[in-house]
Amino acid sequence: MTSPLTPDVLVVGAGPAGLTAAAALARLIPGEVLVLEREAEPGGIPRHSHHTGFGLRDLRRLLTGPAYARRLTEAARDAGAVVRTRATVTGWAPDPSDLPAPSDLPAPSDLPAPSDLLVPSGLSDLAAPADNGTSHRPAVDVTSPEGRFRVRPRIVVLATGARERPRAARLLPGDRPAGVLTTGQLQNALHLNARRTVGRRAVVVGTDPVSRSAALALHRAGCRIALLIGRHRPAGTPAALGLTAGTLLRAPVAHRTRLVHIIGRTRVEAVEIEHLDTGARRTVDCDTVVLTGDWIPDHELARNGGLDLDPGTRGPLVDTALRTSRPGVYAAGNLLHPVGTADAAALDGRHLAALIAARLAAEDPTGPPPGVRLLAEAPFRWVAPGLLRPGDPAPPRGRLLLWTDEYHRAPRLVLRRDGRIIAERRSARPAAPGRILPVPWSFVPPPALHDPGSGPLVIGLR
């Protein structure tokens, strides 16, 4: 392995969050910004999404997915960031300062007993402070067609995004034929070969915003949409999906319905569905099934690095400055809140760029103050960011993000500590499954952040 690369900032992932962070950082700092992307092309999921709707909030333009991905890639490179594709970060490398010199190695008789080698839960040599009181410089190992190499930057930004659960992880019963895809697999197949026939008649499982993207991709490929099915009531279905299904696609939508059986030997032949309220079942003929939604973060690198994970989002636990539990490591985008829109992820990248630039300029060795955990209770599945610190900036776009499992037309939000309500407000937006509910940062009273010993804050409904 060659000598390590030493950029000021390493960004892992060239999706909207990573590319936007890299573009902003390259303009703000004098050192090098390096972006590593495991795919052959930068741009993330948008490069496969040929419908419009991208770029409104970050670029103030309405673009297709591929045009949006190209614009972000060009902006990062024009700003001076180095974007390398087909480069996979395989793991974290130890800090050389942790390795003793040969003369310092103990004699066999001086070695501690195995019981003395135990490390307290939650700690590892990757996150431990250096002897001089400053944080270790993070480092990662990378594999690419040119070979293996190591990168030891001053700052790492994790922007690895999220993915949909495949069929096996959803535990769907039935046969195992060809023709069962996630949205990402569908779009990738069509991107690699625009003429590839995915089928003639499809069932789309899900009524999230991404379900519309899947249905439009099928429509462009000449595949008829036989049915869209979702577990929620009509009020919880995004208006854009309902309009697209009813007008352009002329496809029915089955609400309060789940898929219970996939039928087919070599290729999908039909699916069996069940109404959740009545239990009535019926069979729908199709040769393609597209599974949409049910997102999980691509958190393997975060988990392998010993970062604290949020049990709700399953991504890294971060504060409003998007710092993780490991010094020098930040995170952004849908890795933190699976899953929001591409432009919202991009604005995460823009948010942390200014904070990282300020940290690099200050060279402040002191860590952040203790934080207060922010938790979500049913019907909310998670809230992000999940750690609040006094004196920290507001979160990206000045909003906390909530994910709900139930539809509420006008939710009345409450913030509790030890069972006592300390804040309350009615949301102007409905809480709908499959869509992020933004909550103004002003909802959290500043005094609540100054007493971490009083327990976590819990956000829920009255």
Short mmCIF file of C-alpha atoms in Angstrom, two decimals:
data_model
loop_
_atom_site.label_atom_id
_atom_site.label_comp_id
_atom_site.label_asym_id
_atom_site.label_seq_id
_atom_site.Cartn_x
_atom_site.Cartn_y
_atom_site.Cartn_z
CA MET A 1 0.00 0.00 0.00
CA THR A 2 1.32 3.45 -0.94
CA SER A 3 1.70 6.40 1.41
CA PRO A 4 -1.71 7.64 2.59
CA LEU A 5 -3.48 10.55 0.94
CA THR A 6 -3.92 13.46 3.33
CA PRO A 7 -6.69 15.80 2.16
CA ASP A 8 -8.19 18.22 4.63
CA VAL A 9 -11.64 16.71 4.14
CA LEU A 10 -12.73 13.30 2.86
CA VAL A 11 -16.34 12.94 1.73
CA VAL A 12 -17.57 9.35 1.45
CA GLY A 13 -20.42 9.21 -1.05
CA ALA A 14 -21.06 11.34 -4.15
CA GLY A 15 -24.80 11.77 -3.86
CA PRO A 16 -26.56 15.14 -3.37
CA ALA A 17 -25.36 15.55 0.23
CA GLY A 18 -21.76 14.59 -0.46
CA LEU A 19 -21.36 16.60 -3.66
CA THR A 20 -22.98 19.71 -2.19
CA ALA A 21 -20.78 19.51 0.91
CA ALA A 22 -17.69 19.06 -1.26
CA ALA A 23 -18.55 22.02 -3.50
CA ALA A 24 -19.14 24.31 -0.53
CA LEU A 25 -16.03 23.13 1.36
CA ALA A 26 -13.77 23.49 -1.68
CA ARG A 27 -14.75 27.16 -1.84
CA LEU A 28 -14.30 27.73 1.89
CA ILE A 29 -11.02 26.01 2.79
CA PRO A 30 -7.55 26.22 1.22
CA GLY A 31 -6.83 22.49 1.54
CA GLU A 32 -7.94 19.59 -0.63
CA VAL A 33 -11.43 18.11 -0.57
CA LEU A 34 -11.58 14.50 -1.78
CA VAL A 35 -14.84 12.69 -2.64
CA LEU A 36 -14.90 8.90 -2.94
CA GLU A 37 -17.79 7.14 -4.68
CA ARG A 38 -18.09 3.38 -5.10
CA GLU A 39 -20.31 3.60 -8.19
CA ALA A 40 -18.99 4.27 -11.70
CA GLU A 41 -20.72 7.65 -11.87
CA PRO A 42 -21.27 10.34 -9.22
CA GLY A 43 -24.71 11.75 -8.51
CA GLY A 44 -26.40 9.15 -6.34
CA ILE A 45 -29.98 8.00 -6.84
CA PRO A 46 -31.06 11.06 -8.94
CA ARG A 47 -28.91 10.00 -11.88
CA HIS A 48 -31.33 7.09 -12.44
CA SER A 49 -34.53 9.10 -11.84
CA HIS A 50 -35.56 10.60 -15.17
CA HIS A 51 -38.64 12.47 -13.92
CA THR A 52 -38.59 16.15 -12.94
CA GLY A 53 -38.83 17.58 -9.45
CA PHE A 54 -35.17 17.87 -8.46
CA GLY A 55 -33.27 20.99 -7.44
CA LEU A 56 -36.08 23.26 -6.30
CA ARG A 57 -34.87 23.99 -2.77
CA ASP A 58 -31.10 23.94 -3.26
CA LEU A 59 -30.59 25.14 -6.85
CA ARG A 60 -33.87 27.04 -7.32
CA ARG A 61 -34.37 25.18 -10.58
CA LEU A 62 -36.66 22.37 -11.72
CA LEU A 63 -34.52 19.59 -13.18
CA THR A 64 -34.70 15.93 -14.07
CA GLY A 65 -32.71 13.55 -11.91
CA PRO A 66 -29.82 13.03 -14.36
CA ALA A 67 -29.55 16.77 -15.05
CA TYR A 68 -29.54 17.44 -11.31
CA ALA A 69 -26.81 14.86 -10.71
CA ARG A 70 -24.68 16.37 -13.49
CA ARG A 71 -25.16 19.88 -12.11
CA LEU A 72 -24.02 18.85 -8.62
CA THR A 73 -21.03 16.93 -9.97
CA GLU A 74 -19.93 19.85 -12.13
CA ALA A 75 -20.33 22.26 -9.21
CA ALA A 76 -18.10 20.13 -6.97
CA ARG A 77 -15.38 19.73 -9.59
CA ASP A 78 -15.54 23.37 -10.69
CA ALA A 79 -15.07 24.42 -7.07
CA GLY A 80 -11.87 22.38 -6.90
CA ALA A 81 -13.00 19.17 -5.19
CA VAL A 82 -11.48 15.90 -6.42
CA VAL A 83 -14.19 13.33 -7.22
CA ARG A 84 -12.98 9.72 -7.60
CA THR A 85 -15.41 7.00 -8.67
CA ARG A 86 -15.17 3.21 -8.37
CA ALA A 87 -13.44 3.79 -5.03
CA THR A 88 -14.96 1.80 -2.17
CA VAL A 89 -14.13 2.62 1.44
CA THR A 90 -13.75 -0.81 3.01
CA GLY A 91 -13.07 0.14 6.62
CA TRP A 92 -11.31 2.30 9.15
CA ALA A 93 -7.55 2.24 9.60
CA PRO A 94 -5.80 2.54 12.99
CA ASP A 95 -3.92 5.68 13.91
CA PRO A 96 -0.11 5.17 13.74
CA SER A 97 0.29 6.91 17.08
CA ASP A 98 -1.53 3.99 18.68
CA LEU A 99 1.19 1.55 17.61
CA PRO A 100 4.12 1.23 20.07
CA ALA A 101 7.70 1.49 18.90
CA PRO A 102 9.61 -1.84 18.88
CA SER A 103 11.63 -0.81 21.94
CA ASP A 104 8.40 -0.09 23.82
CA LEU A 105 6.91 -3.55 23.28
CA PRO A 106 6.52 -5.40 26.60
CA ALA A 107 8.25 -8.66 27.34
CA PRO A 108 5.95 -11.69 27.36
CA SER A 109 6.05 -11.80 31.16
CA ASP A 110 4.87 -8.19 31.30
CA LEU A 111 1.76 -8.76 29.18
CA PRO A 112 -1.53 -8.16 31.03
CA ALA A 113 -3.97 -10.96 31.68
CA PRO A 114 -6.83 -11.33 29.19
CA SER A 115 -9.29 -9.88 31.71
CA ASP A 116 -7.25 -6.68 31.79
CA LEU A 117 -7.66 -6.18 28.05
CA LEU A 118 -11.41 -5.58 28.16
CA VAL A 119 -12.52 -2.24 26.77
CA PRO A 120 -15.51 -0.49 28.36
CA SER A 121 -18.74 -0.77 26.37
CA GLY A 122 -19.10 1.91 23.72
CA LEU A 123 -15.38 2.70 23.53
CA SER A 124 -12.73 1.54 21.10
CA ASP A 125 -9.20 2.43 20.05
CA LEU A 126 -10.75 4.16 17.05
CA ALA A 127 -12.47 6.76 19.16
CA ALA A 128 -10.08 7.08 22.08
CA PRO A 129 -8.31 10.43 22.69
CA ALA A 130 -4.62 10.73 21.93
CA ASP A 131 -2.12 11.12 24.71
CA ASN A 132 -1.63 14.80 23.97
CA GLY A 133 -5.34 15.50 24.54
CA THR A 134 -6.26 16.02 20.91
CA SER A 135 -8.48 13.74 18.86
CA HIS A 136 -7.02 11.06 16.63
CA ARG A 137 -6.99 11.86 12.97
CA PRO A 138 -9.45 9.47 11.28
CA ALA A 139 -8.27 7.24 8.45
CA VAL A 140 -9.93 4.82 6.05
CA ASP A 141 -8.81 2.08 3.70
CA VAL A 142 -10.01 2.23 0.09
CA THR A 143 -10.17 -0.29 -2.75
CA SER A 144 -10.32 0.81 -6.39
CA PRO A 145 -9.42 -0.62 -9.82
CA GLU A 146 -6.04 1.10 -9.44
CA GLY A 147 -5.36 -0.78 -6.20
CA ARG A 148 -5.70 -0.29 -2.46
CA PHE A 149 -4.80 2.94 -0.71
CA ARG A 150 -5.34 4.74 2.57
CA VAL A 151 -6.74 8.20 3.20
CA ARG A 152 -5.95 10.08 6.41
CA PRO A 153 -7.87 13.38 6.33
CA ARG A 154 -8.44 15.89 9.07
CA ILE A 155 -12.22 15.53 8.72
CA VAL A 156 -14.42 12.74 7.36
CA VAL A 157 -17.96 13.37 6.09
CA LEU A 158 -20.14 10.27 5.76
CA ALA A 159 -22.76 10.79 3.05
CA THR A 160 -23.48 7.19 2.09
CA GLY A 161 -27.25 7.61 1.76
CA ALA A 162 -29.96 4.99 2.18
CA ARG A 163 -31.39 2.03 0.33
CA GLU A 164 -34.65 0.10 0.16
CA ARG A 165 -34.95 -3.27 1.82
CA PRO A 166 -34.88 -6.11 -0.70
CA ARG A 167 -37.47 -8.83 -0.77
CA ALA A 168 -35.54 -11.18 1.55
CA ALA A 169 -35.38 -8.55 4.30
CA ARG A 170 -39.13 -7.89 4.02
CA LEU A 171 -39.93 -11.58 4.66
CA LEU A 172 -42.46 -11.75 1.82
CA PRO A 173 -43.83 -15.29 1.40
CA GLY A 174 -44.32 -17.15 -1.84
CA ASP A 175 -42.27 -18.36 -4.77
CA ARG A 176 -38.86 -16.96 -5.73
CA PRO A 177 -39.27 -16.04 -9.42
CA ALA A 178 -37.54 -13.36 -11.44
CA GLY A 179 -39.27 -10.02 -11.78
CA VAL A 180 -39.23 -8.83 -8.13
CA LEU A 181 -37.30 -5.54 -7.84
CA THR A 182 -36.81 -2.58 -5.57
CA THR A 183 -37.13 0.92 -7.01
CA GLY A 184 -33.35 1.26 -7.08
CA GLN A 185 -32.90 -2.03 -8.93
CA LEU A 186 -35.57 -1.04 -11.43
CA GLN A 187 -34.07 2.38 -12.14
CA ASN A 188 -30.55 0.99 -12.34
CA ALA A 189 -31.64 -1.66 -14.85
CA LEU A 190 -33.36 0.93 -17.02
CA HIS A 191 -30.39 3.29 -16.71
CA LEU A 192 -27.92 0.66 -17.90
CA ASN A 193 -30.14 -0.43 -20.77
CA ALA A 194 -32.97 1.94 -21.65
CA ARG A 195 -34.55 -0.65 -23.96
CA ARG A 196 -34.58 -3.42 -21.42
CA THR A 197 -38.08 -4.76 -20.90
CA VAL A 198 -38.85 -5.13 -17.21
CA GLY A 199 -42.24 -6.66 -17.93
CA ARG A 200 -45.63 -5.84 -19.37
CA ARG A 201 -47.83 -5.64 -16.28
CA ALA A 202 -46.57 -4.55 -12.86
CA VAL A 203 -47.77 -4.28 -9.28
CA VAL A 204 -46.12 -1.50 -7.27
CA VAL A 205 -45.99 -2.15 -3.53
CA GLY A 206 -46.07 1.12 -1.62
CA THR A 207 -47.74 4.52 -1.77
CA ASP A 208 -44.78 6.65 -0.68
CA PRO A 209 -43.45 9.50 -2.85
CA VAL A 210 -40.81 7.12 -4.25
CA SER A 211 -43.63 4.86 -5.46
CA ARG A 212 -44.52 7.57 -7.97
CA SER A 213 -40.94 7.51 -9.25
CA ALA A 214 -41.12 3.73 -9.68
CA ALA A 215 -44.48 3.92 -11.46
CA LEU A 216 -43.24 6.60 -13.84
CA ALA A 217 -40.11 4.57 -14.63
CA LEU A 218 -42.28 1.55 -15.47
CA HIS A 219 -44.57 3.69 -17.61
CA ARG A 220 -41.64 5.06 -19.62
CA ALA A 221 -40.40 1.50 -20.18
CA GLY A 222 -43.77 0.53 -21.67
CA CYS A 223 -44.95 -1.48 -18.68
CA ARG A 224 -48.57 -1.13 -17.62
CA ILE A 225 -49.28 -0.52 -13.92
CA ALA A 226 -51.86 -3.13 -12.87
CA LEU A 227 -52.14 -1.89 -9.29
CA LEU A 228 -50.48 0.19 -6.59
CA ILE A 229 -51.00 -1.12 -3.08
CA GLY A 230 -50.37 0.52 0.28
CA ARG A 231 -51.11 -0.09 3.94
CA HIS A 232 -52.44 3.37 4.67
CA ARG A 233 -55.80 5.05 4.13
CA PRO A 234 -56.39 7.37 1.14
CA ALA A 235 -55.71 10.46 3.25
CA GLY A 236 -52.15 9.22 3.82
CA THR A 237 -51.35 8.87 0.12
CA PRO A 238 -49.30 11.71 -1.40
CA ALA A 239 -51.46 13.88 -3.66
CA ALA A 240 -48.88 13.73 -6.47
CA LEU A 241 -49.01 9.93 -6.47
CA GLY A 242 -52.81 9.85 -6.53
CA LEU A 243 -52.93 12.37 -9.37
CA THR A 244 -50.30 10.52 -11.40
CA ALA A 245 -51.98 7.15 -10.86
CA GLY A 246 -55.42 8.44 -11.79
CA THR A 247 -54.55 10.54 -14.84
CA LEU A 248 -51.27 9.62 -16.52
CA LEU A 249 -51.03 5.96 -15.52
CA ARG A 250 -54.73 5.16 -15.22
CA ALA A 251 -53.80 2.72 -12.48
CA PRO A 252 -55.98 1.79 -9.49
CA VAL A 253 -54.70 2.25 -5.96
CA ALA A 254 -55.61 -0.32 -3.30
CA HIS A 255 -55.46 1.29 0.14
CA ARG A 256 -55.21 -0.57 3.46
CA THR A 257 -53.80 -3.54 1.52
CA ARG A 258 -50.75 -5.74 1.86
CA LEU A 259 -49.01 -8.25 -0.36
CA VAL A 260 -49.23 -11.75 1.15
CA HIS A 261 -47.98 -14.10 -1.57
CA ILE A 262 -45.88 -13.97 -4.75
CA ILE A 263 -46.80 -16.54 -7.38
CA GLY A 264 -44.59 -17.79 -10.24
CA ARG A 265 -41.98 -20.37 -11.12
CA THR A 266 -39.38 -18.76 -13.37
CA ARG A 267 -41.08 -15.35 -13.71
CA VAL A 268 -43.71 -13.62 -11.60
CA GLU A 269 -47.19 -14.65 -12.72
CA ALA A 270 -49.40 -13.05 -10.05
CA VAL A 271 -49.57 -11.77 -6.50
CA GLU A 272 -52.07 -12.38 -3.75
CA ILE A 273 -53.12 -9.32 -1.74
CA GLU A 274 -55.16 -8.90 1.44
CA HIS A 275 -57.29 -6.03 2.74
CA LEU A 276 -56.09 -5.19 6.25
CA ASP A 277 -59.55 -4.33 7.63
CA THR A 278 -61.74 -7.05 6.11
CA GLY A 279 -59.21 -9.81 5.52
CA ALA A 280 -60.55 -10.30 1.99
CA ARG A 281 -57.98 -11.68 -0.45
CA ARG A 282 -57.70 -11.59 -4.21
CA THR A 283 -55.16 -12.44 -6.91
CA VAL A 284 -53.76 -9.88 -9.34
CA ASP A 285 -52.07 -11.04 -12.55
CA CYS A 286 -48.68 -9.43 -13.20
CA ASP A 287 -45.17 -10.27 -14.37
CA THR A 288 -43.29 -7.61 -12.37
CA VAL A 289 -43.41 -6.59 -8.71
CA VAL A 290 -41.67 -3.40 -7.56
CA LEU A 291 -41.08 -2.97 -3.82
CA THR A 292 -40.84 0.69 -2.86
CA GLY A 293 -40.08 2.50 0.38
CA ASP A 294 -39.04 0.73 3.60
CA TRP A 295 -35.72 2.56 3.70
CA ILE A 296 -32.66 1.78 5.78
CA PRO A 297 -29.47 3.85 5.93
CA ASP A 298 -26.25 2.60 4.36
CA HIS A 299 -24.65 2.61 7.80
CA GLU A 300 -22.09 -0.21 7.54
CA LEU A 301 -19.12 2.15 7.61
CA ALA A 302 -20.55 4.07 10.56
CA ARG A 303 -21.25 0.87 12.47
CA ASN A 304 -17.82 -0.61 11.73
CA GLY A 305 -16.20 2.59 12.97
CA GLY A 306 -17.85 2.31 16.37
CA LEU A 307 -20.06 5.37 15.89
CA ASP A 308 -23.10 5.64 18.12
CA LEU A 309 -26.23 4.76 16.11
CA ASP A 310 -29.70 6.18 16.58
CA PRO A 311 -32.03 3.21 17.25
CA GLY A 312 -34.87 5.01 15.45
CA THR A 313 -33.21 6.06 12.19
CA ARG A 314 -30.52 3.33 12.43
CA GLY A 315 -28.06 5.89 11.10
CA PRO A 316 -25.33 7.69 13.05
CA LEU A 317 -26.47 9.67 16.07
CA VAL A 318 -25.63 13.32 15.38
CA ASP A 319 -26.18 16.72 16.92
CA THR A 320 -27.48 19.81 15.11
CA ALA A 321 -23.96 20.48 13.77
CA LEU A 322 -24.08 16.94 12.27
CA ARG A 323 -21.15 15.75 14.39
CA THR A 324 -21.09 12.04 15.14
CA SER A 325 -19.82 10.43 18.34
CA ARG A 326 -16.35 10.02 16.81
CA PRO A 327 -14.13 13.11 16.79
CA GLY A 328 -13.50 14.46 13.32
CA VAL A 329 -16.35 12.50 11.71
CA TYR A 330 -19.54 14.17 10.45
CA ALA A 331 -22.55 12.77 8.62
CA ALA A 332 -25.17 14.22 6.28
CA GLY A 333 -28.09 13.40 4.02
CA ASN A 334 -30.33 10.36 3.99
CA LEU A 335 -27.83 8.37 6.02
CA LEU A 336 -29.29 10.40 8.92
CA HIS A 337 -32.99 10.56 7.99
CA PRO A 338 -34.08 7.77 5.63
CA VAL A 339 -35.47 9.04 3.52
CA GLY A 340 -35.97 12.67 2.49
CA THR A 341 -35.84 14.41 -0.85
CA ALA A 342 -32.58 14.84 -2.74
CA ASP A 343 -32.53 18.62 -2.33
CA ALA A 344 -33.10 18.32 1.42
CA ALA A 345 -30.09 15.98 1.60
CA ALA A 346 -28.08 18.50 -0.43
CA LEU A 347 -28.94 21.25 2.04
CA ASP A 348 -27.57 19.04 4.82
CA GLY A 349 -24.25 19.09 2.98
CA ARG A 350 -24.32 22.86 2.62
CA HIS A 351 -25.15 23.22 6.32
CA LEU A 352 -22.18 21.26 7.62
CA ALA A 353 -19.67 22.75 5.15
CA ALA A 354 -19.60 26.10 6.94
CA LEU A 355 -19.30 24.40 10.32
CA ILE A 356 -16.41 22.20 9.19
CA ALA A 357 -14.61 25.18 7.64
CA ALA A 358 -14.92 27.08 10.92
CA ARG A 359 -13.59 24.13 12.88
CA LEU A 360 -10.57 23.69 10.60
CA ALA A 361 -9.77 27.39 10.84
CA ALA A 362 -10.10 27.50 14.63
CA GLU A 363 -8.01 24.39 15.36
CA ASP A 364 -9.94 24.12 18.62
CA PRO A 365 -8.96 20.88 20.41
CA THR A 366 -11.84 21.07 22.89
CA GLY A 367 -14.81 18.83 22.24
CA PRO A 368 -18.45 19.86 22.27
CA PRO A 369 -20.36 20.13 25.57
CA PRO A 370 -22.59 17.29 26.78
CA GLY A 371 -25.84 16.93 24.89
CA VAL A 372 -29.47 16.13 25.60
CA ARG A 373 -31.02 13.15 23.81
CA LEU A 374 -34.11 13.86 21.76
CA LEU A 375 -36.38 10.83 21.34
CA ALA A 376 -39.62 10.14 19.50
CA GLU A 377 -42.61 8.22 20.82
CA ALA A 378 -45.41 6.50 18.91
CA PRO A 379 -46.83 7.16 16.41
CA PHE A 380 -43.47 8.69 15.45
CA ARG A 381 -40.71 6.24 14.57
CA TRP A 382 -37.78 8.65 14.80
CA VAL A 383 -36.69 12.25 15.13
CA ALA A 384 -33.48 13.76 13.75
CA PRO A 385 -31.08 15.10 14.86
CA GLY A 386 -31.21 13.04 18.03
CA LEU A 387 -28.70 14.99 20.15
CA LEU A 388 -29.08 18.63 21.18
CA ARG A 389 -26.29 20.70 22.71
CA PRO A 390 -26.37 24.19 24.23
CA GLY A 391 -24.66 26.74 22.01
CA ASP A 392 -24.86 24.63 18.85
CA PRO A 393 -26.37 26.06 15.66
CA ALA A 394 -29.89 25.29 14.54
CA PRO A 395 -30.24 22.06 12.53
CA PRO A 396 -30.23 22.17 8.72
CA ARG A 397 -32.95 24.52 7.42
CA GLY A 398 -33.84 25.27 11.05
CA ARG A 399 -35.96 22.13 11.35
CA LEU A 400 -36.19 18.92 13.28
CA LEU A 401 -37.38 15.99 11.17
CA LEU A 402 -40.04 13.47 12.25
CA TRP A 403 -41.15 10.18 10.66
CA THR A 404 -44.61 8.87 11.47
CA ASP A 405 -46.27 5.47 11.12
CA GLU A 406 -49.80 6.89 11.26
CA TYR A 407 -51.69 9.64 9.43
CA HIS A 408 -52.75 12.69 11.43
CA ARG A 409 -54.30 15.60 9.53
CA ALA A 410 -53.44 18.34 12.04
CA PRO A 411 -51.09 16.82 14.62
CA ARG A 412 -50.66 18.58 17.94
CA LEU A 413 -47.04 18.06 18.90
CA VAL A 414 -45.84 17.97 22.49
CA LEU A 415 -42.35 17.93 23.97
CA ARG A 416 -42.01 16.15 27.31
CA ARG A 417 -39.35 15.64 29.92
CA ASP A 418 -39.99 13.17 32.72
CA GLY A 419 -43.62 13.03 31.62
CA ARG A 420 -44.11 16.79 31.96
CA ILE A 421 -45.06 18.85 28.88
CA ILE A 422 -42.59 21.67 28.33
CA ALA A 423 -43.64 22.72 24.80
CA GLU A 424 -46.69 22.27 22.58
CA ARG A 425 -47.77 23.39 19.12
CA ARG A 426 -50.03 22.34 16.27
CA SER A 427 -48.34 21.49 12.99
CA ALA A 428 -49.55 23.23 9.87
CA ARG A 429 -48.69 20.11 7.90
CA PRO A 430 -50.23 16.65 8.23
CA ALA A 431 -48.19 13.79 9.61
CA ALA A 432 -48.28 11.21 6.81
CA PRO A 433 -46.48 7.86 6.55
CA GLY A 434 -43.68 7.84 4.01
CA ARG A 435 -43.08 11.58 4.30
CA ILE A 436 -40.89 13.58 6.65
CA LEU A 437 -42.71 16.03 8.93
CA PRO A 438 -40.55 19.13 9.56
CA VAL A 439 -40.78 20.81 12.96
CA PRO A 440 -39.41 24.35 13.53
CA TRP A 441 -36.30 24.45 15.72
CA SER A 442 -38.03 27.10 17.85
CA PHE A 443 -40.27 24.32 19.19
CA VAL A 444 -37.46 23.33 21.60
CA PRO A 445 -37.13 25.78 24.54
CA PRO A 446 -33.45 26.80 24.89
CA PRO A 447 -33.40 26.23 28.69
CA ALA A 448 -34.17 22.55 28.08
CA LEU A 449 -30.71 22.11 26.54
CA HIS A 450 -28.75 23.31 29.54
CA ASP A 451 -29.48 20.45 31.91
CA PRO A 452 -28.45 17.13 30.33
CA GLY A 453 -28.76 15.42 33.71
CA SER A 454 -32.53 15.92 33.75
CA GLY A 455 -33.13 13.18 31.21
CA PRO A 456 -34.05 13.03 27.53
CA LEU A 457 -36.59 15.13 25.70
CA VAL A 458 -39.42 13.15 24.10
CA ILE A 459 -41.51 14.43 21.19
CA GLY A 460 -44.96 12.96 20.57
CA LEU A 461 -48.63 13.81 20.14
CA ARG A 462 -51.17 15.07 22.62
#
